[in-house]
C-alpha positions as CSV (number, residue, x, y, z in Angstrom):
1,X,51.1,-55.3,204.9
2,X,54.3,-53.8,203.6
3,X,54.6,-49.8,205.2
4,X,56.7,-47.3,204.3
5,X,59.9,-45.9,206.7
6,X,57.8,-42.8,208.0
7,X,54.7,-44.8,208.8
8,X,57.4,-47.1,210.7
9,X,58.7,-44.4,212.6
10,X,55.3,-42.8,213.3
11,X,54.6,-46.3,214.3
12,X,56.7,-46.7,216.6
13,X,56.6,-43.1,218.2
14,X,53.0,-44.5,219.3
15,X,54.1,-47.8,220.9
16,X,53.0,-50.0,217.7
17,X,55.8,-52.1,217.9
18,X,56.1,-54.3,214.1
19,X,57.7,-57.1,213.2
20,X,59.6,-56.8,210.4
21,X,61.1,-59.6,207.9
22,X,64.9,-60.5,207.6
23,X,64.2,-60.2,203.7
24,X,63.5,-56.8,203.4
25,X,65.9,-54.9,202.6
26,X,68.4,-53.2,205.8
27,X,67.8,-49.8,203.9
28,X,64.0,-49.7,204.3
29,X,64.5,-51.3,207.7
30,X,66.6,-48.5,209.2
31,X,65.0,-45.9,211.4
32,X,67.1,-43.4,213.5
33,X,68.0,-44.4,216.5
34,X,67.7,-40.7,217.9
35,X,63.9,-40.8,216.9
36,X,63.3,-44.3,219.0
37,X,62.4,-44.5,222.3
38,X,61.8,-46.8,225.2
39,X,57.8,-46.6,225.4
40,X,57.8,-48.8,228.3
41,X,60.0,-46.7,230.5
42,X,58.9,-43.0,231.1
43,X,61.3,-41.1,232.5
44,X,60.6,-40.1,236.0
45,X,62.2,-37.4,238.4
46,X,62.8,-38.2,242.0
47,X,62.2,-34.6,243.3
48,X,59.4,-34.4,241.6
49,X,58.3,-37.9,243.4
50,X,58.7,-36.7,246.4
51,X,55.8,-33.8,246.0
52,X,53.5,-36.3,245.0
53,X,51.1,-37.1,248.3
54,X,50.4,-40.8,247.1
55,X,53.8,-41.8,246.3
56,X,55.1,-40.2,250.2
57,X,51.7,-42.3,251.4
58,X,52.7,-45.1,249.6
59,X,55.9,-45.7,250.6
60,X,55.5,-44.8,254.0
61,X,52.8,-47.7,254.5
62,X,55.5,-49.8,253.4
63,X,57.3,-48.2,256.2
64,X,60.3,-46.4,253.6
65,X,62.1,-43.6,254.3
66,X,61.8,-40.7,251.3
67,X,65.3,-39.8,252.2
68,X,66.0,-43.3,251.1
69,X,65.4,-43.1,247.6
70,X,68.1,-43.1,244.7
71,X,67.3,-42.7,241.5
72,X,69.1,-45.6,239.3
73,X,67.9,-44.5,236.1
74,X,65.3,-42.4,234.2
75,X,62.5,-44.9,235.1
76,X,63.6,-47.3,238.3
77,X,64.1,-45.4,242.2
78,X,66.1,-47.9,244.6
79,X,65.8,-48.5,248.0
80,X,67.8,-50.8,249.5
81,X,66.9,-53.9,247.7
82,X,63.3,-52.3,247.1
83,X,63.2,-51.1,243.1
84,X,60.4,-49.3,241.9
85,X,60.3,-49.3,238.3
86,X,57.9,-47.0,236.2
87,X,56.2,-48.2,232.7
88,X,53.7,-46.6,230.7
89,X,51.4,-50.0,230.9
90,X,48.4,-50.0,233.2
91,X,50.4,-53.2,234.7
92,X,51.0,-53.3,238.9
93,X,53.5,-56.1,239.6
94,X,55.6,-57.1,242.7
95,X,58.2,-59.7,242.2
96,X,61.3,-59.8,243.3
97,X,61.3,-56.9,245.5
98,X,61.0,-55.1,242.3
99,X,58.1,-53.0,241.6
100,X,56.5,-52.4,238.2
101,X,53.8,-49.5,238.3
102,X,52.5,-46.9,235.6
103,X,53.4,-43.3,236.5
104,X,52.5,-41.9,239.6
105,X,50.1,-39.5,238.3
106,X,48.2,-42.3,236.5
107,X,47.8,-44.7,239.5
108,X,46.3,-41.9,241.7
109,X,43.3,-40.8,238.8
110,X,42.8,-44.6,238.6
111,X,41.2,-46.5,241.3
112,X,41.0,-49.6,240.0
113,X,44.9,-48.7,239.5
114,X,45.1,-47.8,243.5
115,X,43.6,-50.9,244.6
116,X,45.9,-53.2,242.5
117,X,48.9,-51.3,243.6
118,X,47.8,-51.7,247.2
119,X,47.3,-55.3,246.9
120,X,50.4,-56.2,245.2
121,X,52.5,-54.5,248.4
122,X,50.0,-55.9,251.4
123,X,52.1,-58.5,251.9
124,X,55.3,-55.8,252.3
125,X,52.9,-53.4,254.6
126,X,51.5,-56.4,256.8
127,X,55.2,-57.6,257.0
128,X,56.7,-54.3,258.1
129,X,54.2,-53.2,260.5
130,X,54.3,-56.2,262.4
131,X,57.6,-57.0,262.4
């Protein structure tokens, strides 16, 4: 299905992400950078964060200090060697002491999302509490 550059950037600007062949030509190819942007990573604001009752609730089960949160970048908080890493996916992964959650606001109107997120980090809550 051959589209045209606008459909691409609308395209795109929706998270439809298209594969395009090395034979068309760069000129068709070429969307403006400025109009692309990282669907995977929302941008997130650590102040912000820190209003939010589940994420204080959250990361005091795992036995974190609020105070100990830096933001890294627009989407991923440190502490320590804790990262917690935002996507707009409805994925919850822990590997790595890395943390890869949906936005706050979507994992507390979820529950299936609050459940998931609570069992990916037992292991860190069990760990800290008894230790």
């Amino acid at each position: 299905m051959a589209i045209n550059e606008k459909q691409f950037v609308y395209l795109q600007e929706m998270g439809i992400n298209l594969w395009l062949r090395k034979s068309i030509s760069a000129q068709s190819a070429v969307v403006d950078e400025s109009s692309q942007t990282d669907i995977s990573a929302p941008s997130v604001e650590i102040d912000q964060l820190l209003t939010e009752r589940f994420f204080l609730d959250t990361i005091l089960a795992m036995a974190l200090k609020p105070s100990s949160f830096t933001q890294v970048s627009p989407n991923k908080l440190q502490c320590d060697d804790f990262i917690w890493q935002f996507v707009n996916e409805a994925t919850i992964d822990f590997e790595n002491n890395v943390l890869t959650t949906p936005p706050i606001t979507d994992i507390f109107q979820q529950p299936a999302l609050k459940k998931r997120l609570y069992q990916q980090l037992l292991p860190v809550i069990n760990t800290n509490t008894v230790g």
